[in-house]
Amino acid sequence: MPAEGPLHQGSQRQVGPQSHPDAQDQRILEQRRDEQQTDAWKERYDARAGVEGTISQAVRRTRLRRTPYRGQDKTHLANVLSATALNIIRVDAWLNGTSLGTTRACHLARLALAT
């Protein structure tokens, strides 16, 4: 016997992603895509991309998310040392003319590039 009650009413409601967004959603999506083509949006995104890249580098190089220390003071010191290490890595790369890295490709894209 099916359960009844307020949680089970309205079984016709669609669950999951909608296959056909309504006109207002489509209009908003098109506006956002048009906005992404402007120079002002690209400048704002460049700043965000730089911050995201720095966070990614810190997480990969210094295991920033996994500190072995307990307590705020020791954790703060670990974060300061991680930031200092990143700065040293970047200065070294700049002095030696080494690029810091390229955009990584997913496994499928690397397979496509290999053929």
PDB file of C-alpha atoms in Angstrom:
ATOM      1  CA  MET A   1       0.000   0.000   0.000  1.00  0.00           C
ATOM      2  CA  PRO A   2       1.542   3.371  -0.998  1.00  0.00           C
ATOM      3  CA  ALA A   3       2.346   5.798   1.777  1.00  0.00           C
ATOM      4  CA  GLU A   4       0.131   8.811   2.036  1.00  0.00           C
ATOM      5  CA  GLY A   5       0.625  12.170   3.632  1.00  0.00           C
ATOM      6  CA  PRO A   6       2.020  15.584   2.813  1.00  0.00           C
ATOM      7  CA  LEU A   7       5.405  14.211   1.702  1.00  0.00           C
ATOM      8  CA  HIS A   8       3.885  11.883  -0.866  1.00  0.00           C
ATOM      9  CA  GLN A   9       1.322  14.197  -2.385  1.00  0.00           C
ATOM     10  CA  GLY A  10       1.971  15.606  -5.846  1.00  0.00           C
ATOM     11  CA  SER A  11       3.635  12.557  -7.331  1.00  0.00           C
ATOM     12  CA  GLN A  12       3.394  14.208 -10.769  1.00  0.00           C
ATOM     13  CA  ARG A  13       6.167  16.621  -9.793  1.00  0.00           C
ATOM     14  CA  GLN A  14       9.271  16.240 -11.938  1.00  0.00           C
ATOM     15  CA  VAL A  15      12.439  15.286 -10.072  1.00  0.00           C
ATOM     16  CA  GLY A  16      15.885  15.950 -11.474  1.00  0.00           C
ATOM     17  CA  PRO A  17      17.064  18.326 -14.171  1.00  0.00           C
ATOM     18  CA  GLN A  18      14.394  19.811 -16.368  1.00  0.00           C
ATOM     19  CA  SER A  19      14.672  18.900 -20.001  1.00  0.00           C
ATOM     20  CA  HIS A  20      12.912  22.063 -21.200  1.00  0.00           C
ATOM     21  CA  PRO A  21      13.458  25.248 -19.191  1.00  0.00           C
ATOM     22  CA  ASP A  22      10.653  27.733 -19.299  1.00  0.00           C
ATOM     23  CA  ALA A  23      10.951  30.934 -21.334  1.00  0.00           C
ATOM     24  CA  GLN A  24      12.064  33.103 -18.405  1.00  0.00           C
ATOM     25  CA  ASP A  25      14.855  30.691 -17.459  1.00  0.00           C
ATOM     26  CA  GLN A  26      15.980  30.534 -21.076  1.00  0.00           C
ATOM     27  CA  ARG A  27      16.016  34.323 -21.333  1.00  0.00           C
ATOM     28  CA  ILE A  28      18.100  34.628 -18.154  1.00  0.00           C
ATOM     29  CA  LEU A  29      20.529  31.980 -19.417  1.00  0.00           C
ATOM     30  CA  GLU A  30      20.968  33.828 -22.714  1.00  0.00           C
ATOM     31  CA  GLN A  31      21.546  37.115 -20.858  1.00  0.00           C
ATOM     32  CA  ARG A  32      24.253  35.502 -18.721  1.00  0.00           C
ATOM     33  CA  ARG A  33      25.947  34.014 -21.777  1.00  0.00           C
ATOM     34  CA  ASP A  34      25.875  37.397 -23.527  1.00  0.00           C
ATOM     35  CA  GLU A  35      27.280  39.050 -20.403  1.00  0.00           C
ATOM     36  CA  GLN A  36      30.184  36.592 -20.369  1.00  0.00           C
ATOM     37  CA  GLN A  37      31.321  37.921 -23.741  1.00  0.00           C
ATOM     38  CA  THR A  38      31.892  41.479 -22.431  1.00  0.00           C
ATOM     39  CA  ASP A  39      35.332  42.801 -21.520  1.00  0.00           C
ATOM     40  CA  ALA A  40      34.161  43.872 -18.051  1.00  0.00           C
ATOM     41  CA  TRP A  41      33.010  40.343 -17.204  1.00  0.00           C
ATOM     42  CA  LYS A  42      36.269  38.856 -18.523  1.00  0.00           C
ATOM     43  CA  GLU A  43      38.311  41.233 -16.348  1.00  0.00           C
ATOM     44  CA  ARG A  44      36.350  40.198 -13.240  1.00  0.00           C
ATOM     45  CA  TYR A  45      36.741  36.542 -14.159  1.00  0.00           C
ATOM     46  CA  ASP A  46      40.504  36.924 -14.670  1.00  0.00           C
ATOM     47  CA  ALA A  47      40.841  38.066 -11.051  1.00  0.00           C
ATOM     48  CA  ARG A  48      38.782  35.123  -9.842  1.00  0.00           C
ATOM     49  CA  ALA A  49      40.750  32.689 -12.009  1.00  0.00           C
ATOM     50  CA  GLY A  50      43.991  33.981 -10.457  1.00  0.00           C
ATOM     51  CA  VAL A  51      42.686  33.421  -6.946  1.00  0.00           C
ATOM     52  CA  GLU A  52      41.361  29.962  -7.849  1.00  0.00           C
ATOM     53  CA  GLY A  53      44.735  29.069  -9.365  1.00  0.00           C
ATOM     54  CA  THR A  54      46.568  30.162  -6.235  1.00  0.00           C
ATOM     55  CA  ILE A  55      44.264  28.113  -4.014  1.00  0.00           C
ATOM     56  CA  SER A  56      44.656  25.105  -6.286  1.00  0.00           C
ATOM     57  CA  GLN A  57      48.430  25.399  -6.235  1.00  0.00           C
ATOM     58  CA  ALA A  58      48.452  25.731  -2.446  1.00  0.00           C
ATOM     59  CA  VAL A  59      46.284  22.654  -2.029  1.00  0.00           C
ATOM     60  CA  ARG A  60      48.333  20.551  -4.447  1.00  0.00           C
ATOM     61  CA  ARG A  61      51.816  21.645  -3.371  1.00  0.00           C
ATOM     62  CA  THR A  62      51.474  22.138   0.365  1.00  0.00           C
ATOM     63  CA  ARG A  63      48.549  19.886   1.311  1.00  0.00           C
ATOM     64  CA  LEU A  64      46.833  22.959   2.691  1.00  0.00           C
ATOM     65  CA  ARG A  65      43.607  21.145   3.568  1.00  0.00           C
ATOM     66  CA  ARG A  66      45.346  18.530   5.714  1.00  0.00           C
ATOM     67  CA  THR A  67      47.344  20.109   8.489  1.00  0.00           C
ATOM     68  CA  PRO A  68      48.835  17.713  11.055  1.00  0.00           C
ATOM     69  CA  TYR A  69      48.517  20.339  13.780  1.00  0.00           C
ATOM     70  CA  ARG A  70      45.828  20.921  16.357  1.00  0.00           C
ATOM     71  CA  GLY A  71      44.856  24.334  17.533  1.00  0.00           C
ATOM     72  CA  GLN A  72      44.340  27.624  15.790  1.00  0.00           C
ATOM     73  CA  ASP A  73      47.825  29.018  16.435  1.00  0.00           C
ATOM     74  CA  LYS A  74      49.665  26.017  14.976  1.00  0.00           C
ATOM     75  CA  THR A  75      47.269  25.793  12.032  1.00  0.00           C
ATOM     76  CA  HIS A  76      47.723  29.496  11.329  1.00  0.00           C
ATOM     77  CA  LEU A  77      51.504  29.046  11.392  1.00  0.00           C
ATOM     78  CA  ALA A  78      51.182  26.140   8.924  1.00  0.00           C
ATOM     79  CA  ASN A  79      49.104  28.352   6.602  1.00  0.00           C
ATOM     80  CA  VAL A  80      51.651  31.185   6.789  1.00  0.00           C
ATOM     81  CA  LEU A  81      54.482  28.761   6.030  1.00  0.00           C
ATOM     82  CA  SER A  82      52.483  27.334   3.098  1.00  0.00           C
ATOM     83  CA  ALA A  83      51.985  30.839   1.679  1.00  0.00           C
ATOM     84  CA  THR A  84      55.691  31.571   2.121  1.00  0.00           C
ATOM     85  CA  ALA A  85      56.586  28.331   0.338  1.00  0.00           C
ATOM     86  CA  LEU A  86      54.309  29.253  -2.584  1.00  0.00           C
ATOM     87  CA  ASN A  87      55.960  32.658  -2.847  1.00  0.00           C
ATOM     88  CA  ILE A  88      59.420  31.047  -2.891  1.00  0.00           C
ATOM     89  CA  ILE A  89      58.293  28.573  -5.572  1.00  0.00           C
ATOM     90  CA  ARG A  90      56.926  31.433  -7.677  1.00  0.00           C
ATOM     91  CA  VAL A  91      60.037  33.617  -7.255  1.00  0.00           C
ATOM     92  CA  ASP A  92      62.241  30.668  -8.199  1.00  0.00           C
ATOM     93  CA  ALA A  93      60.139  29.997 -11.299  1.00  0.00           C
ATOM     94  CA  TRP A  94      60.259  33.677 -12.251  1.00  0.00           C
ATOM     95  CA  LEU A  95      64.050  33.916 -11.796  1.00  0.00           C
ATOM     96  CA  ASN A  96      64.655  30.736 -13.816  1.00  0.00           C
ATOM     97  CA  GLY A  97      62.095  31.560 -16.495  1.00  0.00           C
ATOM     98  CA  THR A  98      60.137  28.401 -15.720  1.00  0.00           C
ATOM     99  CA  SER A  99      56.422  28.452 -16.352  1.00  0.00           C
ATOM    100  CA  LEU A 100      54.302  27.691 -13.311  1.00  0.00           C
ATOM    101  CA  GLY A 101      52.214  25.203 -15.218  1.00  0.00           C
ATOM    102  CA  THR A 102      49.561  24.906 -17.832  1.00  0.00           C
ATOM    103  CA  THR A 103      45.887  24.243 -17.669  1.00  0.00           C
ATOM    104  CA  ARG A 104      45.365  20.588 -16.934  1.00  0.00           C
ATOM    105  CA  ALA A 105      43.272  18.481 -19.289  1.00  0.00           C
ATOM    106  CA  CYS A 106      40.903  15.721 -18.232  1.00  0.00           C
ATOM    107  CA  HIS A 107      41.811  12.099 -18.995  1.00  0.00           C
ATOM    108  CA  LEU A 108      39.492  11.940 -21.992  1.00  0.00           C
ATOM    109  CA  ALA A 109      40.980  15.109 -23.505  1.00  0.00           C
ATOM    110  CA  ARG A 110      44.522  13.740 -23.038  1.00  0.00           C
ATOM    111  CA  LEU A 111      43.511  10.565 -24.854  1.00  0.00           C
ATOM    112  CA  ALA A 112      42.089  12.629 -27.711  1.00  0.00           C
ATOM    113  CA  LEU A 113      45.321  14.651 -27.898  1.00  0.00           C
ATOM    114  CA  ALA A 114      47.422  11.478 -27.978  1.00  0.00           C
ATOM    115  CA  THR A 115      45.784  10.173 -31.139  1.00  0.00           C
TER     116      THR A 115
END
